[in-house]
Short mmCIF file of C-alpha atoms in Angstrom, two decimals:
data_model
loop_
_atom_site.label_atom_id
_atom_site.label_comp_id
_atom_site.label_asym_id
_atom_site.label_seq_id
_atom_site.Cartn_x
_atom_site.Cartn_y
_atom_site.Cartn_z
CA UNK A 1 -15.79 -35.61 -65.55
CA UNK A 2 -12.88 -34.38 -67.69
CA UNK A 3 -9.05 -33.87 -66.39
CA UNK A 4 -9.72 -30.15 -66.19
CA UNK A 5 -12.96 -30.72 -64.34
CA UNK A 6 -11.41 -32.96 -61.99
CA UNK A 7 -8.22 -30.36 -61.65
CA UNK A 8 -10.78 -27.73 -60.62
CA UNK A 9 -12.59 -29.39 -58.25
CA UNK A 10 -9.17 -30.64 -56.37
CA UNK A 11 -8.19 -27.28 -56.62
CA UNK A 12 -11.69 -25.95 -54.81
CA UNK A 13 -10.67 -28.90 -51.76
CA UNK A 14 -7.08 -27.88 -51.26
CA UNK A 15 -8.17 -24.03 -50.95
CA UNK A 16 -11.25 -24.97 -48.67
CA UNK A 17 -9.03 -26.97 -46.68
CA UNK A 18 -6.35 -24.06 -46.77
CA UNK A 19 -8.93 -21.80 -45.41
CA UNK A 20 -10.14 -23.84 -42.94
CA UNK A 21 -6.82 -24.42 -41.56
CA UNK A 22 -5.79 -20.98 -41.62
CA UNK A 23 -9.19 -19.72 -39.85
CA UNK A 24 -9.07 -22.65 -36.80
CA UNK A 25 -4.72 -21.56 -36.32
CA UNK A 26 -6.12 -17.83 -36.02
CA UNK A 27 -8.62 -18.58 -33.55
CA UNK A 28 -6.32 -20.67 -31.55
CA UNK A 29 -3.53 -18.17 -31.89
CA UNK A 30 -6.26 -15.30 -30.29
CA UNK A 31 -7.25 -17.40 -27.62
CA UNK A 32 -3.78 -18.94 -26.69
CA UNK A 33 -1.86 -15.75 -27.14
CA UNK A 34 -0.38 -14.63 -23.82
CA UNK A 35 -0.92 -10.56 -24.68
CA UNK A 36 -4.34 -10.94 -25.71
CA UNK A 37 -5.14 -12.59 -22.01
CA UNK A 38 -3.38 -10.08 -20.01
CA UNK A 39 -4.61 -7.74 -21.47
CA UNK A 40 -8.00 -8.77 -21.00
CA UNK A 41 -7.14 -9.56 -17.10
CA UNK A 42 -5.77 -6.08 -17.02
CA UNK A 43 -8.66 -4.87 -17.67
CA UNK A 44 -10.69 -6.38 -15.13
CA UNK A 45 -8.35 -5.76 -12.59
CA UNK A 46 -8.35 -1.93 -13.75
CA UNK A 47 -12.03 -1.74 -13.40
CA UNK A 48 -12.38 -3.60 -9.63
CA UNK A 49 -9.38 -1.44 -8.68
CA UNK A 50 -11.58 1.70 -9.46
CA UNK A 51 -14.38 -0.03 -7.87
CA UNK A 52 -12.44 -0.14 -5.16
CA UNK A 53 -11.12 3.13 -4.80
CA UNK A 54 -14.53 4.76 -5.92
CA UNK A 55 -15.84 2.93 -2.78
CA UNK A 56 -13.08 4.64 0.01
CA UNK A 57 -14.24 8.17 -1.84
CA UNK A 58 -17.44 7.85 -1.17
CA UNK A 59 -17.09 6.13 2.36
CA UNK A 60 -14.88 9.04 3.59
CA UNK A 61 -17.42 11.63 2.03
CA UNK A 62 -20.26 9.81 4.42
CA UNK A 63 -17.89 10.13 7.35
CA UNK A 64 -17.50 6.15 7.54
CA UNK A 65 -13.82 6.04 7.04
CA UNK A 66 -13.09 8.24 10.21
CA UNK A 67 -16.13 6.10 11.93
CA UNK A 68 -14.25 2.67 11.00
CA UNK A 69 -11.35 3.81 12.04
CA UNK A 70 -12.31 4.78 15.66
CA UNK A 71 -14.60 1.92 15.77
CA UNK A 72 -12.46 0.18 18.78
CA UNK A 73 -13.60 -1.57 21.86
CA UNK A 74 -10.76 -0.55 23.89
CA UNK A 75 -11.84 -3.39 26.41
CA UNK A 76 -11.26 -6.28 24.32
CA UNK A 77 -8.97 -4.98 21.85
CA UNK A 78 -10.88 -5.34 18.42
CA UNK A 79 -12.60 -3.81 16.65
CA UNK A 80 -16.15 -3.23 17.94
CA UNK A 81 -18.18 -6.85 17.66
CA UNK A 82 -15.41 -8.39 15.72
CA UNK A 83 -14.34 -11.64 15.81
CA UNK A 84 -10.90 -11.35 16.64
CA UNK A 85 -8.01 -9.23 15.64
CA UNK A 86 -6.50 -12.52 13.26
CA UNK A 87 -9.79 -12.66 10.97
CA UNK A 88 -11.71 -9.17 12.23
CA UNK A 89 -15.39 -9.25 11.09
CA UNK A 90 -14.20 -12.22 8.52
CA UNK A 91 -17.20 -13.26 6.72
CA UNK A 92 -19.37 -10.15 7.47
CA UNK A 93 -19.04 -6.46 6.13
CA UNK A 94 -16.96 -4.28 8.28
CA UNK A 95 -19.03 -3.22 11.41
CA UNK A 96 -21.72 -5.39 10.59
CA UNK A 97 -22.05 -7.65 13.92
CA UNK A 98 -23.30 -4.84 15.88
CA UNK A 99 -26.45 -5.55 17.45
CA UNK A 100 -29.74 -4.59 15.90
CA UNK A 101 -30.39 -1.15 17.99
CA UNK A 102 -26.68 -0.32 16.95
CA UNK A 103 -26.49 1.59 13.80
CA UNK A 104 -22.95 2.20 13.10
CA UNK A 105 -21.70 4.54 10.50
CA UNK A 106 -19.03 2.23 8.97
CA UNK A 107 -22.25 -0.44 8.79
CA UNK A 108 -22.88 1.00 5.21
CA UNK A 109 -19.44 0.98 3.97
CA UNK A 110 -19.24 -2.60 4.47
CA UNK A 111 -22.63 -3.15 2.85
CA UNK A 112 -21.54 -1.66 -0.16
CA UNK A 113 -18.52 -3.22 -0.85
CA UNK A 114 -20.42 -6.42 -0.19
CA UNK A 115 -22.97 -5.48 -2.79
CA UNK A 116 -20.19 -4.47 -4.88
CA UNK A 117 -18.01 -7.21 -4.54
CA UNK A 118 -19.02 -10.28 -2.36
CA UNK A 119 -22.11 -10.20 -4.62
CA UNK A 120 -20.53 -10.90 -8.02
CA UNK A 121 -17.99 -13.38 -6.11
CA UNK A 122 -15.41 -11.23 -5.53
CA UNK A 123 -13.65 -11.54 -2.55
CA UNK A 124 -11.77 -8.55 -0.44
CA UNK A 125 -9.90 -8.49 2.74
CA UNK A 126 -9.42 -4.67 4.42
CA UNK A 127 -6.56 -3.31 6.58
CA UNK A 128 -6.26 -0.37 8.48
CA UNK A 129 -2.46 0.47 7.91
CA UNK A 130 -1.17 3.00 10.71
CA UNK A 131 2.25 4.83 11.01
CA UNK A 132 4.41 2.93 14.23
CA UNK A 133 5.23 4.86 17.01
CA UNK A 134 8.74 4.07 17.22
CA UNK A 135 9.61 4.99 13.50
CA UNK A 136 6.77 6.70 12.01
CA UNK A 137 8.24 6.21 8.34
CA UNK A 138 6.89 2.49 8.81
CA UNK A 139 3.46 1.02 9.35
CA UNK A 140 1.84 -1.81 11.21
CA UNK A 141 -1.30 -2.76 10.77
CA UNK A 142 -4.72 -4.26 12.19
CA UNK A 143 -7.13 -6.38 10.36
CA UNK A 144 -10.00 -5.19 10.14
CA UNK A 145 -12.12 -8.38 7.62
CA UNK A 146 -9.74 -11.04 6.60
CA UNK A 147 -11.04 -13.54 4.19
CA UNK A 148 -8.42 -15.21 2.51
CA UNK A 149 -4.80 -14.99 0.98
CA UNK A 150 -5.37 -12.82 -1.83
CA UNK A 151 -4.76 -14.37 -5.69
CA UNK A 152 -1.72 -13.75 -7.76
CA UNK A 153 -4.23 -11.25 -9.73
CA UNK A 154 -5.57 -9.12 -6.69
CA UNK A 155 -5.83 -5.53 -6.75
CA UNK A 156 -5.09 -3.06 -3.90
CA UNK A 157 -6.68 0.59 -3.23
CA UNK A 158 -6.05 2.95 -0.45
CA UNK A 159 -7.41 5.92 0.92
CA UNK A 160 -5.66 8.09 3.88
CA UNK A 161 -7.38 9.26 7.19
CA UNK A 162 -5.97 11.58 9.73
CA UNK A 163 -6.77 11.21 13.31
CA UNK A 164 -6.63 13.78 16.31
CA UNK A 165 -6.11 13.91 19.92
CA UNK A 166 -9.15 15.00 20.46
CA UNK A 167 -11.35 12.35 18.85
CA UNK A 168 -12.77 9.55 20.35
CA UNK A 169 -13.67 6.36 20.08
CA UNK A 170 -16.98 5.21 17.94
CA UNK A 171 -17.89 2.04 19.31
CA UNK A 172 -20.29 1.26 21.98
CA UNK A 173 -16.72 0.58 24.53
CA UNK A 174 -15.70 4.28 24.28
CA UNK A 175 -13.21 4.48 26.74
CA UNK A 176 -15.74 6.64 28.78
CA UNK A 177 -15.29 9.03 26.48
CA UNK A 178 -11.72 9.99 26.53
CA UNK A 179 -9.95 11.54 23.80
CA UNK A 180 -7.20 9.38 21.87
CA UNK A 181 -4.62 11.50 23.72
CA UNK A 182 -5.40 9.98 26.85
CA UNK A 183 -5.89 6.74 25.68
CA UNK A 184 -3.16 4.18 27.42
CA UNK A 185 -0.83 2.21 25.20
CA UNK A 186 -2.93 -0.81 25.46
CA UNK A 187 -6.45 0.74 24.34
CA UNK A 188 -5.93 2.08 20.92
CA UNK A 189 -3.99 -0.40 18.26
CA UNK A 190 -2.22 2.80 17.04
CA UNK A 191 -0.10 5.33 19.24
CA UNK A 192 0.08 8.94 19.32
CA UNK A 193 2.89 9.56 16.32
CA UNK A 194 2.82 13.34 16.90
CA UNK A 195 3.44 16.10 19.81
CA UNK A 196 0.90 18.55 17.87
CA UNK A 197 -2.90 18.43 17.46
CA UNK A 198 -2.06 15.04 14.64
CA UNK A 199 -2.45 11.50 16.66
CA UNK A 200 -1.95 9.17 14.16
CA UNK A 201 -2.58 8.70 9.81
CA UNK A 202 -4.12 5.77 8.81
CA UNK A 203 -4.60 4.33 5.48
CA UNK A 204 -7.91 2.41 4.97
CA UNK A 205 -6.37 -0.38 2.35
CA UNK A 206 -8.63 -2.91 0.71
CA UNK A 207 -7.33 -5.76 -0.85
CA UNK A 208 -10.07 -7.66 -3.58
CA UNK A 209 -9.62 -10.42 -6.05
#
């Protein structure tokens, strides 16, 4: 091979090698760039948060959200067949302890976000958030299925139901069916917040990573 032969051909390996080079520092620079990761993570997050919220809509359509909400043994203090009032229903979907006869309302709200989270190894802890009776621009709240401390990258959602005097309780232990107004301070985890027909607002908050 000639001089010029030989030229061309080093030329050919210095511009394959260029390439080459070039192509592996774009790759790494797409997967190692911070933006392109959180914005990918955003993403995800965006979509389980609407998961989540789509969920409370269509819980408090069915009437589950209220049904949750009331579902109190006022004997025990927890919330109907829970565990306790540090881990709830923990590893099972809200309401879902009650015995077989018992066919709770807020049974199927847990189901779903179990088949819309715990099934594609998500993982959600839910809250029912209450205004406190001694300063009703704060909350306390009451566990309700605790599972976990939530990840760095967990999403919240919320959804807002209004309680009356003259409801009662859901569960099974229903306070011989007195109305939350008559409830003692020891029955109910929230108080009466209001001297009108308005006993309490609670906000059904769901916590998933």
């Amino acid at each position: 091979m000639d001089e010029r032969g030989q030229a061309y051909a080093l030329e050919g390996f210095m511009a394959a090698i260029l390439l080459f080079t070039a192509l592996l520092f774009s790759m790494q620079a797409v997967i190692l760039t911070p933006t392109t990761a959180g914005t990918v993570d955003q993403d995800v997050k965006t979509q389980i948060r609407a998961e989540a919220h789509d969920n409370l809509v269509i819980a408090n359509g069915q009437g589950e959200l209220e049904h949750l909400a009331l579902y109190w043994n006022n004997s025990t203090g927890t919330f109907a067949h829970a565990y306790n009032n540090l881990v709830g229903y923990n590893t099972k979907p809200p309401c879902g302890r009650a015995p077989d006869a018992a066919t709770p309302k807020c049974e199927d709200f847990g189901e779903r976000l179990n088949a819309t989270f715990t099934s594609r190894g998500f993982v959600y802890n839910l809250y029912l958030d209450y205004r406190s009776a001694t300063n009703i621009q704060q909350t306390e709240s009451t566990t309700v299925v605790y599972r976990g401390t939530p990840s760095s990258n967990a999403v919240t959602a919320t959804f807002r139901v209004v309680l009356y005097d003259e409801m009662v309780l859901r569960s099974p232990e229903d306070a011989d069916g007195r109305p939350l107004s008559q409830l003692g301070p020891d029955e109910f985890y929230a108080s009466d917040i209001d001297p009108g027909p308005v006993y309490n607002i609670v906000e059904v908050r769901i916590v998933v990573w």
